CSV table of C-alpha atoms and ligand atoms in Angstrom, one decimal:
chain,number,residue,atom,x,y,z
D,1,MET,CA,-13.1,6.5,21.4
D,2,HIS,CA,-10.7,6.8,24.3
D,3,LYS,CA,-9.0,10.2,24.9
D,4,ILE,CA,-5.4,9.8,24.0
D,5,SER,CA,-3.1,12.6,25.2
D,6,PRO,CA,-1.1,14.2,22.3
D,7,LYS,CA,1.8,14.2,24.7
D,8,HIS,CA,1.9,10.4,24.8
D,9,PRO,CA,5.2,9.3,23.1
D,10,ARG,CA,3.2,6.8,20.9
D,11,TYR,CA,0.4,9.2,20.2
D,12,ASN,CA,0.2,8.8,16.4
D,13,SER,CA,0.5,5.1,16.6
D,14,LEU,CA,-2.3,4.9,19.2
D,15,VAL,CA,-4.6,7.1,17.1
D,16,LEU,CA,-4.1,4.7,14.2
D,17,ARG,CA,-4.8,1.7,16.5
D,18,GLU,CA,-8.1,3.3,17.6
D,19,LYS,CA,-9.0,3.9,14.0
D,20,MET,CA,-8.3,0.2,13.2
D,21,ALA,CA,-10.3,-1.0,16.2
D,22,GLU,CA,-13.3,1.1,15.2
D,23,ALA,CA,-13.2,-0.2,11.7
D,24,TYR,CA,-13.1,-3.8,13.1
D,25,GLN,CA,-16.2,-3.0,15.3
D,26,GLU,CA,-18.0,-1.6,12.2
D,27,GLY,CA,-17.3,-4.9,10.3
D,28,ILE,CA,-15.0,-3.3,7.6
D,29,LEU,CA,-12.0,-5.2,8.9
D,30,ALA,CA,-11.5,-8.9,9.8
D,31,ASP,CA,-9.8,-9.7,13.1
D,32,THR,CA,-6.7,-10.8,11.3
D,33,ALA,CA,-6.4,-7.3,9.8
D,34,LEU,CA,-5.7,-6.1,13.3
D,35,ILE,CA,-2.9,-8.7,13.8
D,36,ALA,CA,-1.4,-7.7,10.4
D,37,HIS,CA,-1.5,-4.0,11.6
D,38,GLY,CA,0.3,-5.1,14.8
D,39,ARG,CA,3.1,-6.7,12.8
D,40,GLY,CA,3.4,-3.5,10.9
D,41,GLU,CA,3.6,-1.4,14.1
D,42,ALA,CA,6.5,-3.5,15.3
D,43,PHE,CA,8.5,-2.9,12.1
D,44,ASP,CA,7.6,0.8,12.1
D,45,TYR,CA,9.0,1.1,15.7
D,46,ILE,CA,12.4,-0.3,14.6
D,47,LEU,CA,12.4,2.0,11.5
D,48,GLY,CA,12.0,5.0,13.9
D,49,GLU,CA,8.4,5.7,12.6
D,50,LYS,CA,9.7,7.8,9.8
D,51,THR,CA,10.1,7.6,6.0
D,52,SER,CA,13.7,6.7,5.2
D,53,PRO,CA,15.7,8.1,2.2
D,54,ALA,CA,15.4,4.6,0.7
D,55,ALA,CA,11.6,4.6,1.0
D,56,LEU,CA,11.5,8.0,-0.6
D,57,GLU,CA,13.6,6.7,-3.6
D,58,ALA,CA,11.2,3.8,-3.9
D,59,ILE,CA,8.2,6.1,-3.8
D,60,ARG,CA,9.6,8.3,-6.6
D,61,THR,CA,10.3,5.2,-8.7
D,62,GLY,CA,6.9,3.7,-8.0
D,63,ILE,CA,5.2,6.9,-9.1
D,64,SER,CA,7.4,7.1,-12.2
D,65,ALA,CA,6.4,3.5,-13.1
D,66,MET,CA,2.7,4.3,-12.7
D,67,LEU,CA,3.0,7.4,-14.8
D,68,LEU,CA,4.7,5.4,-17.6
D,69,ALA,CA,2.3,2.5,-17.4
D,70,ASP,CA,-0.4,1.9,-20.1
D,71,ASN,CA,-2.8,0.5,-17.6
D,72,PRO,CA,-1.9,1.2,-14.0
D,73,VAL,CA,-4.3,0.1,-11.2
D,74,ILE,CA,-4.4,0.6,-7.4
D,75,SER,CA,-5.4,-2.5,-5.7
D,76,VAL,CA,-6.7,-1.7,-2.2
D,77,ASN,CA,-7.2,-3.9,0.9
D,78,GLY,CA,-9.2,-3.1,4.1
D,79,ASN,CA,-6.3,-1.7,6.2
D,80,THR,CA,-5.2,0.6,3.4
D,81,ALA,CA,-8.7,1.9,2.8
D,82,VAL,CA,-9.4,2.5,6.5
D,83,LEU,CA,-6.1,4.3,7.0
D,84,THR,CA,-5.7,6.3,3.8
D,85,ALA,CA,-8.9,6.4,1.7
D,86,GLU,CA,-8.8,10.1,0.9
D,87,TYR,CA,-5.2,9.9,-0.3
D,88,ILE,CA,-5.8,6.7,-2.3
D,89,VAL,CA,-8.6,8.5,-4.1
D,90,GLU,CA,-6.5,11.6,-4.8
D,91,LEU,CA,-3.7,9.4,-6.2
D,92,SER,CA,-6.2,7.5,-8.3
D,93,HIS,CA,-7.4,10.8,-9.9
D,94,LEU,CA,-3.9,12.2,-10.4
D,95,ILE,CA,-2.2,9.3,-12.1
D,96,PRO,CA,-5.0,8.4,-13.3
D,97,ALA,CA,-5.5,4.8,-12.3
D,98,PRO,CA,-8.7,2.9,-11.2
D,99,ILE,CA,-9.1,1.6,-7.7
D,100,GLU,CA,-9.9,-2.1,-7.2
D,101,ILE,CA,-11.1,-3.7,-4.0
D,102,ASN,CA,-8.8,-6.5,-3.0
D,103,LEU,CA,-9.9,-8.3,0.2
D,104,PHE,CA,-8.1,-11.2,1.8
D,105,TYR,CA,-11.2,-12.3,3.7
D,106,ARG,CA,-13.8,-11.3,1.1
D,107,THR,CA,-17.4,-11.2,2.2
D,108,PRO,CA,-20.3,-9.4,0.4
D,109,GLU,CA,-20.8,-7.2,3.5
D,110,ARG,CA,-17.2,-6.2,3.8
D,111,VAL,CA,-17.0,-5.4,0.1
D,112,LYS,CA,-20.0,-3.2,0.3
D,113,LYS,CA,-18.6,-1.4,3.4
D,114,MET,CA,-15.3,-0.8,1.6
D,115,GLU,CA,-17.0,0.5,-1.5
D,116,LYS,CA,-19.0,3.0,0.7
D,117,LEU,CA,-15.8,4.0,2.5
D,118,LEU,CA,-14.0,4.7,-0.8
D,119,LYS,CA,-17.0,6.6,-2.3
D,120,ASN,CA,-17.3,8.7,0.9
D,121,ALA,CA,-13.6,9.6,0.4
D,122,GLY,CA,-14.5,10.8,-3.2
D,123,ALA,CA,-14.0,7.8,-5.4
D,124,THR,CA,-16.3,8.0,-8.4
D,125,GLU,CA,-15.7,4.4,-9.6
D,126,VAL,CA,-14.6,1.4,-7.8
D,127,LEU,CA,-13.7,-2.0,-9.4
D,128,GLY,CA,-14.0,-5.4,-7.7
D,129,LYS,CA,-17.5,-4.8,-6.3
D,130,GLU,CA,-19.9,-7.5,-5.4
D,131,GLY,CA,-21.3,-8.9,-8.7
D,132,ASP,CA,-18.5,-7.4,-10.8
D,133,ASP,CA,-16.9,-9.5,-13.5
D,134,HIS,CA,-13.6,-11.1,-12.6
D,135,VAL,CA,-10.9,-13.3,-14.1
D,136,PRO,CA,-8.7,-15.6,-12.1
D,137,ILE,CA,-5.0,-14.7,-11.6
D,138,PRO,CA,-3.0,-17.9,-12.6
D,139,GLY,CA,-1.5,-19.7,-9.6
D,140,LEU,CA,-4.1,-18.6,-7.1
D,141,GLU,CA,-7.4,-20.1,-6.0
D,142,GLY,CA,-10.7,-18.8,-4.5
D,143,PRO,CA,-11.6,-15.2,-3.8
D,144,ARG,CA,-7.9,-14.3,-3.6
D,145,SER,CA,-7.5,-15.0,-7.3
D,146,ARG,CA,-10.0,-12.4,-8.4
D,147,ALA,CA,-8.9,-9.7,-10.9
D,148,HIS,CA,-11.2,-7.3,-12.5
D,149,PRO,CA,-11.0,-7.4,-16.4
D,150,GLU,CA,-10.6,-3.6,-16.5
D,151,GLY,CA,-8.4,-3.5,-13.4
D,152,ALA,CA,-5.7,-5.9,-12.1
D,153,HIS,CA,-6.3,-8.4,-15.0
D,154,ARG,CA,-5.2,-6.1,-17.8
D,155,ALA,CA,-2.9,-3.9,-15.8
D,156,ASP,CA,0.8,-3.7,-16.6
D,157,VAL,CA,1.6,-1.9,-13.3
D,158,VAL,CA,-0.2,-2.7,-10.1
D,159,LEU,CA,0.2,-0.7,-6.8
D,160,VAL,CA,-0.7,-3.1,-4.0
D,161,PRO,CA,-0.1,-1.7,-0.6
D,162,LEU,CA,-0.1,-4.5,2.0
D,163,GLU,CA,-0.3,-7.5,-0.2
D,164,ASP,CA,0.0,-11.1,0.7
D,165,GLY,CA,3.1,-13.0,-0.4
D,166,ASP,CA,1.3,-15.5,-2.6
D,167,ARG,CA,-0.7,-12.9,-4.5
D,168,ALA,CA,2.3,-10.6,-5.0
D,169,GLN,CA,4.2,-13.6,-6.4
D,170,ALA,CA,1.4,-14.6,-8.7
D,171,LEU,CA,1.0,-11.0,-10.0
D,172,VAL,CA,4.8,-10.8,-10.7
D,173,SER,CA,4.7,-14.2,-12.4
D,174,SER,CA,1.9,-13.1,-14.7
D,175,GLY,CA,4.3,-10.4,-16.0
D,176,LYS,CA,3.1,-7.3,-14.1
D,177,LYS,CA,5.3,-4.7,-12.5
D,178,VAL,CA,4.2,-4.8,-8.8
D,179,ILE,CA,4.7,-1.9,-6.5
D,180,THR,CA,4.1,-2.6,-2.8
D,181,ILE,CA,4.2,-0.8,0.5
D,182,ASP,CA,5.2,-3.0,3.3
D,183,LEU,CA,6.9,-2.1,6.6
D,184,ASN,CA,8.6,-5.6,6.8
D,185,PRO,CA,11.5,-5.6,4.3
D,186,LEU,CA,11.8,-9.3,4.8
D,187,SER,CA,8.2,-10.4,3.9
D,188,ARG,CA,7.7,-12.4,0.8
D,189,THR,CA,5.7,-9.5,-0.6
D,190,ALA,CA,8.6,-7.1,0.0
D,191,GLN,CA,11.1,-9.6,-1.4
D,192,THR,CA,9.2,-10.6,-4.6
D,193,SER,CA,7.7,-7.3,-5.7
D,194,SER,CA,9.3,-5.2,-8.4
D,195,ILE,CA,9.4,-1.9,-6.4
D,196,THR,CA,9.1,-2.2,-2.6
D,197,ILE,CA,8.3,0.9,-0.5
D,198,VAL,CA,9.4,0.0,3.1
D,199,ASP,CA,7.2,2.5,4.9
D,200,ASN,CA,3.9,2.9,6.7
D,201,VAL,CA,1.0,3.5,4.2
D,202,VAL,CA,-0.1,6.5,6.3
D,203,ARG,CA,3.2,8.2,5.4
D,204,ALA,CA,3.9,6.7,2.0
D,205,ILE,CA,0.6,7.3,0.3
D,206,PRO,CA,0.4,11.0,1.1
D,207,LEU,CA,4.0,11.3,-0.1
D,208,MET,CA,3.1,9.5,-3.3
D,209,VAL,CA,0.4,12.1,-3.9
D,210,GLN,CA,3.0,14.9,-3.4
D,211,GLU,CA,5.4,13.1,-5.8
D,212,VAL,CA,2.9,12.6,-8.6
D,213,LYS,CA,2.2,16.3,-8.6
D,214,LYS,CA,5.9,16.9,-9.3
D,215,LEU,CA,6.7,14.0,-11.5
D,216,LYS,CA,3.7,14.5,-13.8
D,217,ARG,CA,5.6,17.5,-15.3
D,218,TYR,CA,8.7,15.4,-16.1
D,219,PRO,CA,9.3,14.2,-19.7
D,220,GLN,CA,8.9,10.4,-20.1
D,221,LYS,CA,12.6,10.0,-20.8
D,222,GLN,CA,13.4,11.3,-17.3
D,223,LEU,CA,10.8,9.0,-15.7
D,224,LYS,CA,12.3,6.0,-17.6
D,225,GLU,CA,15.7,6.9,-16.2
D,226,ILE,CA,14.4,7.0,-12.6
D,227,VAL,CA,12.9,3.5,-13.1
D,228,ASP,CA,16.0,2.1,-14.9
D,229,GLU,CA,18.4,3.3,-12.2
D,230,PHE,CA,16.4,1.7,-9.4
D,231,ASP,CA,17.6,-1.6,-7.9
D,232,ASN,CA,15.0,-3.1,-5.6
D,233,THR,CA,17.4,-5.5,-3.8
D,234,LYS,CA,19.8,-2.7,-3.1
D,235,ASN,CA,16.9,-0.5,-1.9
D,236,ILE,CA,15.6,-3.2,0.5
D,237,ALA,CA,19.2,-3.6,1.8
D,238,LYS,CA,19.2,0.2,2.6
D,239,SER,CA,16.0,-0.2,4.6
D,240,LEU,CA,17.6,-3.1,6.5
D,241,ASN,CA,20.5,-0.8,7.2
D,242,SER,CA,18.1,1.8,8.6
D,243,ILE,CA,16.8,-0.8,11.0
D,244,SER,CA,20.2,-1.9,12.2
D,245,ASN,CA,21.3,1.8,12.6
D,246,TYR,CA,18.2,2.3,14.7
D,247,PHE,CA,19.4,-0.5,17.0
D,248,LYS,CA,22.8,1.0,17.2
D,249,GLN,CA,21.1,4.4,17.9
D,250,ASP,CA,23.3,5.9,15.2
D,251,GLU,CA,20.4,7.9,13.9
T,301,ATP,P1,4.0,-12.1,3.3
T,301,ATP,O1,2.7,-12.8,3.1
T,301,ATP,O2,4.3,-11.1,2.3
T,301,ATP,O3,5.1,-13.0,3.6
T,301,ATP,P2,3.3,-11.8,6.1
T,301,ATP,O4,2.5,-13.0,5.9
T,301,ATP,O5,4.4,-11.8,7.0
T,301,ATP,O6,3.8,-11.3,4.7
T,301,ATP,P3,0.8,-10.5,6.3
T,301,ATP,O7,0.2,-10.9,7.6
T,301,ATP,O8,0.4,-11.2,5.1
T,301,ATP,O9,2.4,-10.6,6.5
T,301,ATP,O10,0.6,-8.9,6.1
T,301,ATP,C1,1.0,-8.0,7.1
T,301,ATP,C2,2.1,-7.2,6.4
T,301,ATP,O11,1.7,-5.9,6.3
T,301,ATP,C3,3.3,-7.2,7.4
T,301,ATP,O12,4.5,-7.4,6.6
T,301,ATP,C4,3.3,-5.8,8.0
T,301,ATP,O13,4.6,-5.4,8.2
T,301,ATP,C5,2.7,-5.0,6.9
T,301,ATP,N1,1.9,-3.8,7.4
T,301,ATP,C6,0.9,-3.8,8.3
T,301,ATP,N2,0.4,-2.6,8.5
T,301,ATP,C7,1.1,-1.7,7.7
T,301,ATP,C8,1.1,-0.4,7.4
T,301,ATP,N3,0.2,0.5,8.1
T,301,ATP,N4,1.9,0.1,6.5
T,301,ATP,C9,2.8,-0.7,5.8
T,301,ATP,N5,2.9,-2.0,6.0
T,301,ATP,C10,2.1,-2.6,7.0
T,302,MG,MG1,1.1,-13.4,4.3
């Protein structure tokens, strides 16, 4: 690990980069995961590397939808696990919702390493392990189509931070409410999901943990109102506005 000075203007971003590079060396992440992270970094830069009011609204709505769900699930990819495992596990206990492994480049070794990472972070049960039962999601092929019978398959609400556009679309088409976290408000995932949180997972997931502690005490009626009042297209437009304001240096 290189020594990064905390005075460096991109300190936080560089710490995350080191974390990702190490996880790649350890074989948890594929090389393409690092490229995806880089695309995220670029969008985070033009969002001012902070959670916008629009993202906060989407976070509140996402948590409300998960609390109202009959069968919520948290579908986790490599980048999310490496960056936020402890918070994912806390969120999973608080909602409560099972965690399912969802790897784009799925290999038995990577699945085992992810399971270990999540268990070390406190997860008691993880779905989508090697050898677990799975049912295909209609419209997808190969390992990307896997859904655990007790997880994504039967879920009515799926939280999928950093999902791929095709899979997000297939999940929405199969009638599920899809909550995503994606720094790019223009990606297909952001555009097709039901609730899009345009923020970095390293900020959004800890905020989701904070929100669930508050919203858990709300009556169902109030949670329903939060979900009903939310308009994802308008919310994404607000995030795009934050980006254009950043360029104008208005903020
Ligand atoms: P899509 O398949 O949805 O059209 P894409 O193909 O452009 O998206 P991918 O390469 O599939 O993008 O996935 C990378 C996505 O994840 C990018 O949109 C990027 O902004 C986002 N991303 C990367 N790192 C983070 C992070 N730490 N937090 C939130 N989003 C991130
Ligand atoms: Mg993609």
